[in-house]
Coordinates of C-alpha atoms in Angstrom, one line a residue:
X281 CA 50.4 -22.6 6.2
X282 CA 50.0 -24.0 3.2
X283 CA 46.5 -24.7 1.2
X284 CA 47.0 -28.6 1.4
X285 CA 48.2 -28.0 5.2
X286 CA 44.7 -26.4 5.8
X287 CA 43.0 -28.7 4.3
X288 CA 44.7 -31.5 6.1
X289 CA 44.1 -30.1 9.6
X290 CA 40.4 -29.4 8.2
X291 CA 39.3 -33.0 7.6
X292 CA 41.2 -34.2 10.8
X293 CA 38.9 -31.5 12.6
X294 CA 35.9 -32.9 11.1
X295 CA 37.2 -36.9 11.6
X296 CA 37.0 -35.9 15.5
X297 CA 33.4 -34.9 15.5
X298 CA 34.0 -31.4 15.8
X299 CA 32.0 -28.8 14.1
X300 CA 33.6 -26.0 12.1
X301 CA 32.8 -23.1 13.5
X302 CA 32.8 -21.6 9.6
X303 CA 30.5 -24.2 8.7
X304 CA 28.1 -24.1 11.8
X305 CA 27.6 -20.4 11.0
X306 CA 26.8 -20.8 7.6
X307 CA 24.5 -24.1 8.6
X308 CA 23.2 -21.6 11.3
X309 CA 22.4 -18.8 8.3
X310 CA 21.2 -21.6 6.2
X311 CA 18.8 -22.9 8.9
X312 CA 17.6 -19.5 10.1
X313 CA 16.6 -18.7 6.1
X314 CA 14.6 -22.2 5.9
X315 CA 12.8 -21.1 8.8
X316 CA 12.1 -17.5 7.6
X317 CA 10.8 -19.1 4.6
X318 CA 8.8 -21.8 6.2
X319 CA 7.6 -18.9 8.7
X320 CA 6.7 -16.9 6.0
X321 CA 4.9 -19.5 3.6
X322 CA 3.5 -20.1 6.9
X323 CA 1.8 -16.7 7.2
X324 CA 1.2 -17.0 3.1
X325 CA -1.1 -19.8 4.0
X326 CA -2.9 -18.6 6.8
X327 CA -3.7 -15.2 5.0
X328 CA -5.0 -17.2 1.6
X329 CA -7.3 -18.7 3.9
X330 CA -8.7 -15.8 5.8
X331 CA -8.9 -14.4 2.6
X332 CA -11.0 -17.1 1.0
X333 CA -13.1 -16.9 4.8
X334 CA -13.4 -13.3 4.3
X335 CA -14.6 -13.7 0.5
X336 CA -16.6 -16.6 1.6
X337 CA -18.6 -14.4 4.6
X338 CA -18.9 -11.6 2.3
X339 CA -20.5 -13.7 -0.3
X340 CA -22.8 -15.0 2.3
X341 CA -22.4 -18.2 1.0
X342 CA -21.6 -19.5 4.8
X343 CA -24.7 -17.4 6.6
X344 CA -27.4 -18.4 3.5
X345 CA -26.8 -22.1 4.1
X346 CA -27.2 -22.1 8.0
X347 CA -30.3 -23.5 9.0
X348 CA -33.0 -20.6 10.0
X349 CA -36.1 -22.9 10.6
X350 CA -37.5 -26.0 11.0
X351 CA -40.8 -26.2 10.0
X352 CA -42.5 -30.0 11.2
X353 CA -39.7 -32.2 8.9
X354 CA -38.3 -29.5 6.5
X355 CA -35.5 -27.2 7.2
X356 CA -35.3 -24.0 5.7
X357 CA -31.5 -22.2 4.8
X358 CA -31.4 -18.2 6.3
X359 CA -31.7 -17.3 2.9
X360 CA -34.6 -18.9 1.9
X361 CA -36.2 -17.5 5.2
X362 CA -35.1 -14.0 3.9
X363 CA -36.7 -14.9 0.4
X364 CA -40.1 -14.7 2.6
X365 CA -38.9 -11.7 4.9
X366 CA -38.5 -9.5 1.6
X367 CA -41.1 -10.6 -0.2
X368 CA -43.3 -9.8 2.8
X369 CA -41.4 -6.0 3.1
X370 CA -41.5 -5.7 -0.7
X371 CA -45.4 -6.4 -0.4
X372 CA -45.9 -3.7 2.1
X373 CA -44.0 -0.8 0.4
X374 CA -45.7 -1.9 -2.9
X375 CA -49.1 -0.8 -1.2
X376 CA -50.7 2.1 -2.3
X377 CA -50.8 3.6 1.8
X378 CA -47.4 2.6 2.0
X379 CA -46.5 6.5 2.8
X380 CA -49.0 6.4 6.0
X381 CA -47.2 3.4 7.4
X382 CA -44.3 5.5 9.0
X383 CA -41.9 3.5 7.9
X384 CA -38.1 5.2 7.8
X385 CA -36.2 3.2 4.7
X386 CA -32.9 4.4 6.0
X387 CA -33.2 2.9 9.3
X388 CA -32.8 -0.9 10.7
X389 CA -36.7 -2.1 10.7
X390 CA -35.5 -3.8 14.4
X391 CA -35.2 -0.1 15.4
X392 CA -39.1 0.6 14.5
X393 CA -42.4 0.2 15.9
X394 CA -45.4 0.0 13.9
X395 CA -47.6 2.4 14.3
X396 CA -51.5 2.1 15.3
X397 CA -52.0 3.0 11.5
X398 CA -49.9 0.7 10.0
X399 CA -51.5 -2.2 12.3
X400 CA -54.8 -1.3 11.4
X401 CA -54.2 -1.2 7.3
X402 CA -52.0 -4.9 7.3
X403 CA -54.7 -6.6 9.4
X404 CA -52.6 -6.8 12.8
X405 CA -55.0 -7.2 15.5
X406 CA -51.9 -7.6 18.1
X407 CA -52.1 -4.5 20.5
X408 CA -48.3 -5.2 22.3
X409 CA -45.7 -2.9 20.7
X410 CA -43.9 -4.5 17.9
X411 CA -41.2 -3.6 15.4
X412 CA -41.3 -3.5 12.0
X413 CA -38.4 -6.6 11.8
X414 CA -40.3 -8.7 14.1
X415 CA -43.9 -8.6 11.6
X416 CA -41.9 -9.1 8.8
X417 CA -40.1 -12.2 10.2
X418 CA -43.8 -13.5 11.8
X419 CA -44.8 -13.0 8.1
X420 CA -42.3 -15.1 6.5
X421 CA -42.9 -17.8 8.7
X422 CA -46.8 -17.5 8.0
X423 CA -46.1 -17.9 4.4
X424 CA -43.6 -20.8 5.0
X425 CA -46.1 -22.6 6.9
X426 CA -48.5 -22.1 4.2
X427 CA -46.5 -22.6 1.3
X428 CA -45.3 -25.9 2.8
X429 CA -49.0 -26.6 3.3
X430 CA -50.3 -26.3 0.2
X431 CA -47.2 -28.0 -1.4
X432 CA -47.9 -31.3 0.7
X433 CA -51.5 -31.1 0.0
X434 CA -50.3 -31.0 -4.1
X435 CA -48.1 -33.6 -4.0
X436 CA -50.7 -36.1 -1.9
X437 CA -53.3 -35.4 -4.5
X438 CA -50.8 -36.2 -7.7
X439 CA -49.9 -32.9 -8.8
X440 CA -47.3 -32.6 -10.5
X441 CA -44.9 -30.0 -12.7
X442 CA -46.2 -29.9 -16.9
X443 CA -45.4 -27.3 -19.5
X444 CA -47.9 -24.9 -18.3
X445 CA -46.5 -24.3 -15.2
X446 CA -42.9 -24.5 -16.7
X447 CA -43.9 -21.8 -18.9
X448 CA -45.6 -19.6 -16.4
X449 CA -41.9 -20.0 -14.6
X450 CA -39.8 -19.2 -17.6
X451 CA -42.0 -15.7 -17.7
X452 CA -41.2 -14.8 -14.4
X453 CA -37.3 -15.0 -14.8
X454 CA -37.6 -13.6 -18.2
X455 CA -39.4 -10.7 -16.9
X456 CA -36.8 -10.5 -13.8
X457 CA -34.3 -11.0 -16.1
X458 CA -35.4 -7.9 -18.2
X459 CA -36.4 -5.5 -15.0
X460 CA -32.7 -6.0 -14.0
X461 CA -31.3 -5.5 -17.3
X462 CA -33.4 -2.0 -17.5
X463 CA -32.5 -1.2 -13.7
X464 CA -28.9 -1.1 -15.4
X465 CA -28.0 -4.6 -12.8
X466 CA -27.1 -7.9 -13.3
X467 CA -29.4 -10.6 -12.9
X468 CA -27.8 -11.8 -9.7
X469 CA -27.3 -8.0 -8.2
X470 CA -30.9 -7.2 -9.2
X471 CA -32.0 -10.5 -7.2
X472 CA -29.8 -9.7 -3.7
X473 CA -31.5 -5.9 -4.3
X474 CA -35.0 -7.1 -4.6
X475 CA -34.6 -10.3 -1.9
X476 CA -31.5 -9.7 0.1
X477 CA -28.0 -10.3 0.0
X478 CA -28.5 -13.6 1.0
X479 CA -30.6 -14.5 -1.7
X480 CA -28.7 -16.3 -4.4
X481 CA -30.3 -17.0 -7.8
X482 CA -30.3 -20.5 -7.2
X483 CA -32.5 -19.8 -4.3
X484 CA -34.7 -17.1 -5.6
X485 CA -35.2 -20.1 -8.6
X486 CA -36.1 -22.5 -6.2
X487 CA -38.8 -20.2 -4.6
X488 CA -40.4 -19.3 -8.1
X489 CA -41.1 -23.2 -8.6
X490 CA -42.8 -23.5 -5.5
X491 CA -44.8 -20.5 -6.0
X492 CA -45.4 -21.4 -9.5
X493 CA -46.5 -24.9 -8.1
X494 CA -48.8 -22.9 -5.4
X495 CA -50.4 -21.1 -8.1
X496 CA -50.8 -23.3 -10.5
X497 CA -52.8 -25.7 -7.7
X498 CA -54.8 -22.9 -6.2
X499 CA -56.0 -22.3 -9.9
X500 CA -56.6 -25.7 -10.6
X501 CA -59.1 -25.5 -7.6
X502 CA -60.9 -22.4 -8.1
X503 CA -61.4 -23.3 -11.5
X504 CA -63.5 -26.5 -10.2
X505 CA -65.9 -24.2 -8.2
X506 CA -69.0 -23.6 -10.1
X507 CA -72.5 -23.0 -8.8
X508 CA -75.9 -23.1 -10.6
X509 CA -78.0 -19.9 -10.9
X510 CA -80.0 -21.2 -8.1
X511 CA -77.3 -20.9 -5.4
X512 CA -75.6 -17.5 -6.9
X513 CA -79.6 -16.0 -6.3
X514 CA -80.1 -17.9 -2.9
X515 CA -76.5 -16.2 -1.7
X516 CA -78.1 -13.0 -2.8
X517 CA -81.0 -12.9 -1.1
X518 CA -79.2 -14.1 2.0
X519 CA -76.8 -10.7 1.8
X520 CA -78.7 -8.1 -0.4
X521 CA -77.1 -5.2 1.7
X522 CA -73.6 -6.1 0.7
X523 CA -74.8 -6.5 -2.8
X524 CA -77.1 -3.9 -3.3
X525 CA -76.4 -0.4 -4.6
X526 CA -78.1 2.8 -3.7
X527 CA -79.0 6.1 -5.0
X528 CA -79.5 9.1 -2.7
X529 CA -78.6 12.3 -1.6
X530 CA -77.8 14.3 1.1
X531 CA -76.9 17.7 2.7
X532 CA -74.1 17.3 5.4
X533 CA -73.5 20.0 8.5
X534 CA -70.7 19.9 10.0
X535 CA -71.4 19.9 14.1
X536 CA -67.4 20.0 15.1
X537 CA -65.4 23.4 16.0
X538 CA -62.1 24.0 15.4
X539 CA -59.5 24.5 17.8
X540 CA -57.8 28.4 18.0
X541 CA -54.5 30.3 18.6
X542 CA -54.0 32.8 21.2
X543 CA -51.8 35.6 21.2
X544 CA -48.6 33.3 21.8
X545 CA -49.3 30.9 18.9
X546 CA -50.8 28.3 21.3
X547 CA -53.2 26.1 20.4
X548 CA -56.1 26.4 22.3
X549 CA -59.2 23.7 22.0
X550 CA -62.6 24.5 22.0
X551 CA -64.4 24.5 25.3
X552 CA -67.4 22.3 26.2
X553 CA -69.5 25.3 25.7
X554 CA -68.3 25.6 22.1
X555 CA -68.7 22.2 21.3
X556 CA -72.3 22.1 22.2
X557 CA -73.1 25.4 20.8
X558 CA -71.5 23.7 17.3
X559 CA -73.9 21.1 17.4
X560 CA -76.8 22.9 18.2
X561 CA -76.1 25.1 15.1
X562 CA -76.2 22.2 13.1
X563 CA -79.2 20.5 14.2
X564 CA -81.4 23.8 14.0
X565 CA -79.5 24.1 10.6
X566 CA -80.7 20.8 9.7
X567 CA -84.3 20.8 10.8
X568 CA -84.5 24.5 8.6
X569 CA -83.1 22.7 5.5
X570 CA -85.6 20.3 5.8
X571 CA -88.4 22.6 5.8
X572 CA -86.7 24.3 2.9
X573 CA -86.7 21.0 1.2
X574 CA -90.1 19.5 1.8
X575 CA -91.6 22.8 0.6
X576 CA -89.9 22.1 -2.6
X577 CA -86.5 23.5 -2.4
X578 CA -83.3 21.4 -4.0
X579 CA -80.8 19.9 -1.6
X580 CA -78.0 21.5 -3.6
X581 CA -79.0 25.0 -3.9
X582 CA -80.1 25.0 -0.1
X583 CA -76.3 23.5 0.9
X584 CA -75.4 26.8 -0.5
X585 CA -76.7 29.2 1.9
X586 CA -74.3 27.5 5.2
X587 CA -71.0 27.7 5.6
X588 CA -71.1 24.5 7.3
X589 CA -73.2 22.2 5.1
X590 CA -71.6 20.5 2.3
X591 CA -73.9 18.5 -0.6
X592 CA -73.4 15.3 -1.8
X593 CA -75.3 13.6 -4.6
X594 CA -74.6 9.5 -4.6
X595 CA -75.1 7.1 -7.3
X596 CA -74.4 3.5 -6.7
X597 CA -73.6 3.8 -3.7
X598 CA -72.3 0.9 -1.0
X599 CA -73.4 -0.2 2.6
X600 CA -70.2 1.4 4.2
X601 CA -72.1 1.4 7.7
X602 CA -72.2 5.2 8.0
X603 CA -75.0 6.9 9.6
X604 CA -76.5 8.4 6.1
X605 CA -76.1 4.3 4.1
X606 CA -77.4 2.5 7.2
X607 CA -80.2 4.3 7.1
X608 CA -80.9 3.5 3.4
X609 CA -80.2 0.3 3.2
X610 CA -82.4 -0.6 6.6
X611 CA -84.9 1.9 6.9
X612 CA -85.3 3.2 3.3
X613 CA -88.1 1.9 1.3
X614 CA -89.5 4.2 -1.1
X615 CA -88.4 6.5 -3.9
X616 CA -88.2 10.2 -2.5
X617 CA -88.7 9.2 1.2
X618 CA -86.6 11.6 3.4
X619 CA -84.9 12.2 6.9
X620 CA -82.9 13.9 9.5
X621 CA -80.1 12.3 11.0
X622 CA -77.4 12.6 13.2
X623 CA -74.5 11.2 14.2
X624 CA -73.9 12.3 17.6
X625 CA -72.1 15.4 16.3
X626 CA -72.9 16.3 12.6
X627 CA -76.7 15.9 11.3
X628 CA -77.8 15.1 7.6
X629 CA -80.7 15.7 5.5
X630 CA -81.2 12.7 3.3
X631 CA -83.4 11.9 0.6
X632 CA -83.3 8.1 -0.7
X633 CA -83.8 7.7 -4.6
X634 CA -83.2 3.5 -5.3
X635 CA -81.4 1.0 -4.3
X636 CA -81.4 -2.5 -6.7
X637 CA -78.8 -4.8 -7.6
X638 CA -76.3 -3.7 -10.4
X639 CA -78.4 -5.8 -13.4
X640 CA -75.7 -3.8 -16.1
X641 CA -73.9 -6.7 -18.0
X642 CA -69.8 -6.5 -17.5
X643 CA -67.8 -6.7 -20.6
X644 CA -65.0 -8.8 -22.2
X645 CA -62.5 -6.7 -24.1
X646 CA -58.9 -6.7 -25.5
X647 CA -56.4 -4.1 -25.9
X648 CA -53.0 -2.6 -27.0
X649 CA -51.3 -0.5 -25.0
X650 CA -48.8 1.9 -26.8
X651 CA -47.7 3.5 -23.9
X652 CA -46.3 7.2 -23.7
X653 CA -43.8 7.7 -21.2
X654 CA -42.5 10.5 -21.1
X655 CA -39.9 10.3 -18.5
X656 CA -37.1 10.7 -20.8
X657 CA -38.3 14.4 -21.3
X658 CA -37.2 17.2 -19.7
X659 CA -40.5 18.7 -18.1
X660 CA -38.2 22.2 -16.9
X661 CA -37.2 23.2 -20.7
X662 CA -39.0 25.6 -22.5
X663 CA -40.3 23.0 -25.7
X664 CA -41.4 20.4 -23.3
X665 CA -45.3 21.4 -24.5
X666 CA -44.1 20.7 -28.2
X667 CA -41.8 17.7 -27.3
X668 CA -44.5 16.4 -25.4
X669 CA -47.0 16.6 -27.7
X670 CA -44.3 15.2 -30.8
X671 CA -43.7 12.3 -28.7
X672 CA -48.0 11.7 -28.2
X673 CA -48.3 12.2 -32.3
X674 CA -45.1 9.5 -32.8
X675 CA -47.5 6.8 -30.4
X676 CA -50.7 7.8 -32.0
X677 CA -49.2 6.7 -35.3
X678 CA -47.4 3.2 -33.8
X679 CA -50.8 2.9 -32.5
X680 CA -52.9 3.6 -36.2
X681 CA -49.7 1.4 -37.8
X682 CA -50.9 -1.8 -35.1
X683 CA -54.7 -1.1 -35.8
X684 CA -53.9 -1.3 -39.9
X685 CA -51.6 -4.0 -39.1
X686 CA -54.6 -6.0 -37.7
X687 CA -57.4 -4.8 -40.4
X688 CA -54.6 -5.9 -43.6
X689 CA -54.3 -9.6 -41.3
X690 CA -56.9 -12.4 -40.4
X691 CA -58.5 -9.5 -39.0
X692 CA -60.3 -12.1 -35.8
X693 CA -60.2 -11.7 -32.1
X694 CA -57.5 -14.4 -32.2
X695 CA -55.6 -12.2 -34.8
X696 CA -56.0 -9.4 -32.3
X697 CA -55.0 -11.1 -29.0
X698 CA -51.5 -12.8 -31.1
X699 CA -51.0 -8.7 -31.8
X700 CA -51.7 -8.1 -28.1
X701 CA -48.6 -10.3 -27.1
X702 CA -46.2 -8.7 -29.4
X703 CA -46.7 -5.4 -29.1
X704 CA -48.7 -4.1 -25.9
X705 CA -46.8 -1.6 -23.2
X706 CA -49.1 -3.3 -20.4
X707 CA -52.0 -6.1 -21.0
X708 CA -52.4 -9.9 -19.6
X709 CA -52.4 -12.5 -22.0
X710 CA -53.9 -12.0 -25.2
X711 CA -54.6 -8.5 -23.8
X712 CA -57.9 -9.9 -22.5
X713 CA -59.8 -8.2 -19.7
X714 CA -62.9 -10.2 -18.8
X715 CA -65.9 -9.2 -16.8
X716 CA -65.1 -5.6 -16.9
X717 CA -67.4 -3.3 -14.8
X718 CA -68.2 0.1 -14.8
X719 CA -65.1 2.3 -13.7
X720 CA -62.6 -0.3 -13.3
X721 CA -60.7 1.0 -15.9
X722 CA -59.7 4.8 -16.7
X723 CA -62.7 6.9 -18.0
X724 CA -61.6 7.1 -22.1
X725 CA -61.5 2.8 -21.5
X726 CA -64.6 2.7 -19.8
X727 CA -66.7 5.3 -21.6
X728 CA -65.7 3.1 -25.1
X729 CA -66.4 0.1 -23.2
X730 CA -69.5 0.8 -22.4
X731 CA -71.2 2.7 -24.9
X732 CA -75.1 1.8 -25.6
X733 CA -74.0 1.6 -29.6
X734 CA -70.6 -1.2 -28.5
X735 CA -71.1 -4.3 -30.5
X736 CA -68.8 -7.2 -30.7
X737 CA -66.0 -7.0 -33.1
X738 CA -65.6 -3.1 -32.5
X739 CA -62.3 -1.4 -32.8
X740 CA -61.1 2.3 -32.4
X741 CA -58.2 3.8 -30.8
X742 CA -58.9 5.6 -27.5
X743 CA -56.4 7.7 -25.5
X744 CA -55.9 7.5 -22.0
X745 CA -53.2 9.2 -19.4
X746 CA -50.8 5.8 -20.2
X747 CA -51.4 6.4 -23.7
X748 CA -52.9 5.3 -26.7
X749 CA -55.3 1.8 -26.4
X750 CA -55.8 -0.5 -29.5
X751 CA -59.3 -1.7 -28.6
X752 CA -61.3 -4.9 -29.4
X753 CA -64.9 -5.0 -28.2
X754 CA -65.6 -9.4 -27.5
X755 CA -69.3 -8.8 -26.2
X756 CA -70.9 -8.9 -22.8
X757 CA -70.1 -10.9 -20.0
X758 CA -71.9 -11.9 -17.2
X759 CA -74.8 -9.3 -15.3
X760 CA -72.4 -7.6 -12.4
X761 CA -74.0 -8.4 -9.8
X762 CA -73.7 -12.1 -10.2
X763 CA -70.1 -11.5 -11.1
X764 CA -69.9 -9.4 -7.4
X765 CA -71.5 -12.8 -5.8
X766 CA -70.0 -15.3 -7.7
X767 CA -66.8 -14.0 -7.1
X768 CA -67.4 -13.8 -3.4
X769 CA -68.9 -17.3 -2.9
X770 CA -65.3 -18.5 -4.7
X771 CA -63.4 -16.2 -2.5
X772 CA -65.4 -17.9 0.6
X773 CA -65.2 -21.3 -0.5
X774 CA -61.3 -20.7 -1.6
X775 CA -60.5 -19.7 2.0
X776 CA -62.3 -22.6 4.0
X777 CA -60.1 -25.0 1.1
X778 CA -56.8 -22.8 2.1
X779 CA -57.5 -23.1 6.2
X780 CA -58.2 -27.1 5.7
X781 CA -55.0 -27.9 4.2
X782 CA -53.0 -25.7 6.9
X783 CA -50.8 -27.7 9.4
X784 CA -49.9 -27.1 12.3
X785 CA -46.0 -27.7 12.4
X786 CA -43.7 -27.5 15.0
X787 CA -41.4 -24.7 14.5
X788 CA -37.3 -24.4 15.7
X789 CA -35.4 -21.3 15.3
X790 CA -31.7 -22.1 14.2
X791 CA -28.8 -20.6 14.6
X792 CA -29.0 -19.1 10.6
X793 CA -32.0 -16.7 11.7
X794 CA -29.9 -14.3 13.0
X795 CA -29.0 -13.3 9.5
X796 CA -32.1 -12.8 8.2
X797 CA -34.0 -9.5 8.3

């Protein structure tokens, strides 16, 4: 057949309404690839947005914004929630009996109970069994409620955000800012490490404010509360034992007995027998001492002839509540007046000395730290002695380099304190400690501080176990004993201000505190 022939008969096939079966199969394969393709952009789409789901979820952005609590009218995000939950963990393992607490780092806190121990150093009074996830979360909504307090209470009385508190801000990021940077993280890394994964830096900002608000307002108020020497001696008199300090000593002998192996390793605990047998031997110890001692004998050398008795000279000494300070601070009148006691188990010969308020004036001084950290050493290799050492003679100089630095300038306090801020390892502002007491600070500090010759304007260069201090004597302060009360009648009439302006919200859990903790 000829092409034109085919052709022909083609057309005519197509003029009845037939279909080609040529044609339908390559319509068929032309359809079935638009559907591949469709199927398959199909599937494109759907796995761009798992993907941005999945990068969404594990940003967090989706669980930080779901609402964790309301708290009366305000709503707080899962990660702002976790803000507090954090801050309240990062304030427990910043404690210095942190180690006692029993708390396992590697393991979920929601797996933990607190122990007895812990309870009893964070001020827990609840005696049901509770884990360490469930005080941290109570906490954070303790310090939301308060926060939100004492933000309410600032704005109803007018207070409102100025350049002080803007630049108490700025130094907190700065100094976040830098910890990261030295931690070898980003700023946004260092925040989720220190506050969560939740915790953006927006949010972590946001908190700042309001704790720099908090602050700024609680300072504002403290700084109002004065009283008149009248008062500060009435509050005395009213609470001398708190106040006062004694100075005594005593022989201790131990009444206890220690508990014993047998031949299997067993421990084996001391019967009845033996533990009234113990006591006795301390109480006939005890009244023999104190023949010893009123016929002139010294506490001290007479400790030394028992195995059990231990001596213990005391100078400024506190109203703990012990059997030895109860009894000199209620039944102790005169200098040299002495005593047996007993505690039910161990007995004491005590001999009372003084007991007066601390009359001593406190100090204001400044310094500049030079610290000398020598962490970068290797404390293993033979010339770590002379490294050591190199690195403490490199300070000393920086130190003597500052000090000249000062003497060739203005050569004031204000001189000093502008020095303080550019150059000191570790000081507050100015590097001004006020109403400094005896052994506050480390023993160089406070033997320099205190020296019967100190005069204002005094400076010297004193070495410490930080380093080298660049000191600045200002003068004396206040006597510290009306520091000790003034302090405590603020700290009184602080809390009573803080418990006033507490609310007592309505609180509802939403479906965003699952994610926190």
């Amino acid at each position: 057949m000829s092409a034109s022939r085919e052709k022909k008969n083609r057309q005519a096939f197509a003029a009845s309404g037939a279909i080609d079966p040529k044609v339908a199969r390559a319509a068929e394969e032309k359809a079935k690839q638009h559907k591949t393709n469709l199927l398959y952009g199909s599937i494109a789409v759907i796995f761009v947005v798992v993907a941005v789901l999945v990068l969404l979820w594990n940003s967090n952005v989706i669980q930080s914004g779901k609402t964790a609590l309301t708290v009366g009218d305000e709503t707080y995000s899962a990660a702002q929630v976790q803000y507090h939950y954090y801050a309240a963990y990062n304030e427990v393992r910043s404690s210095n009996y942190f180690a006692y607490m029993g708390v396992d780092t590697g393991k979920s806190l929601s797996s933990q109970t607190m122990s007895d121990t812990a309870k009893s150093l964070l001020g827990v009074t609840d005696t049901d069994s509770i884990t360490w996830d469930k005080y941290l979360r109570d906490k954070a909504l303790s310090n939301i409620k308060s926060s939100q307090s004492l933000l309410a209470a600032a704005r109803a009385e007018g207070f409102t955000w100025d350049d002080a508190m803007q630049a108490d801000y700025d130094n907190v990021i700065s100094s976040v800012k830098s910890a990261a940077k030295s931690a070898g993280y980003s700023y946004k890394n260092y925040v989720k490490a220190m506050y969560g994964t939740l915790v953006s830096t927006g949010v972590f900002e946001d908190m700042v404010k309001d704790s720099t608000m908090i602050t700024a307002f609680q300072n504002d108020y403290l700084d109002k509360l004065n009283y008149t020497d009248e008062q500060i001696e009435q509050y005395y008199q009213n609470n001398k034992s708190t106040f006062d300090v004694a100075s005594y000593d005593y022989i201790r002998f131990s009444g206890t007995t220690s508990a014993t192996k047998d031949e299997n390793g067993n421990t084996v605990d001391p019967t009845k027998e033996q533990m009234d047998a113990a006591i006795a031997a301390a109480r006939d110890s005890a009244n023999t001492a104190y023949d010893r001692f009123k016929n002139g004998e010294s506490m001290e050398a007479i400790a030394k002839d028992y195995e059990i008795a231990s001596y213990s000279p005391v100078t400024d000494g506190a109203n703990t509540g012990d059997t030895v300070s109860s009894w000199v601070f209620e039944k102790a009148e005169t200098a040299g007046e002495s005593t047996v006691l007993d505690d039910g188990t161990n007995y004491y010969v005590v001999q009372f000395h003084s007991r007066d308020r601390q009359t001593y004036n406190s100090v204001n001084v400044r310094h500049i730290l030079v610290r000398v950290d020598s962490s970068s050493l290797d404390s293993k290799s033979d010339t770590y002695s002379e490294d050591l050492e190199k690195l403490k003679s490199e300070k000393k100089a920086e130190a003597e380099k500052i000090l000249q630095e000062w003497k060739d300038g203005a050569a004031t306090e204000e001189s000093f304190g502008a020095l303080a801020d550019q150059y000191s390892d570790d000081s507050p502002e100015g590097g001004l400690y006020e109403q400094v007491y005896k052994g506050k600070m480390v023993s160089s500090f406070n033997d320099w501080c205190f020296d019967a010759a100190r005069k204002t304007g005094d400076t010297d260069i004193v070495e410490s176990s930080y380093g080298y201090h660049i000191m600045y004597f200002v003068g004396e302060d206040l006597p510290y004993w009306q520091v000790r009360v003034t302090n405590t009648m603020k700290n009184n009439d602080f809390s009573e201000w803080t418990e006033s302006l507490l609310q007592d919200y309505t609180v509802t859990e939403g479906s965003g505190m699952k994610y926190v903790g």
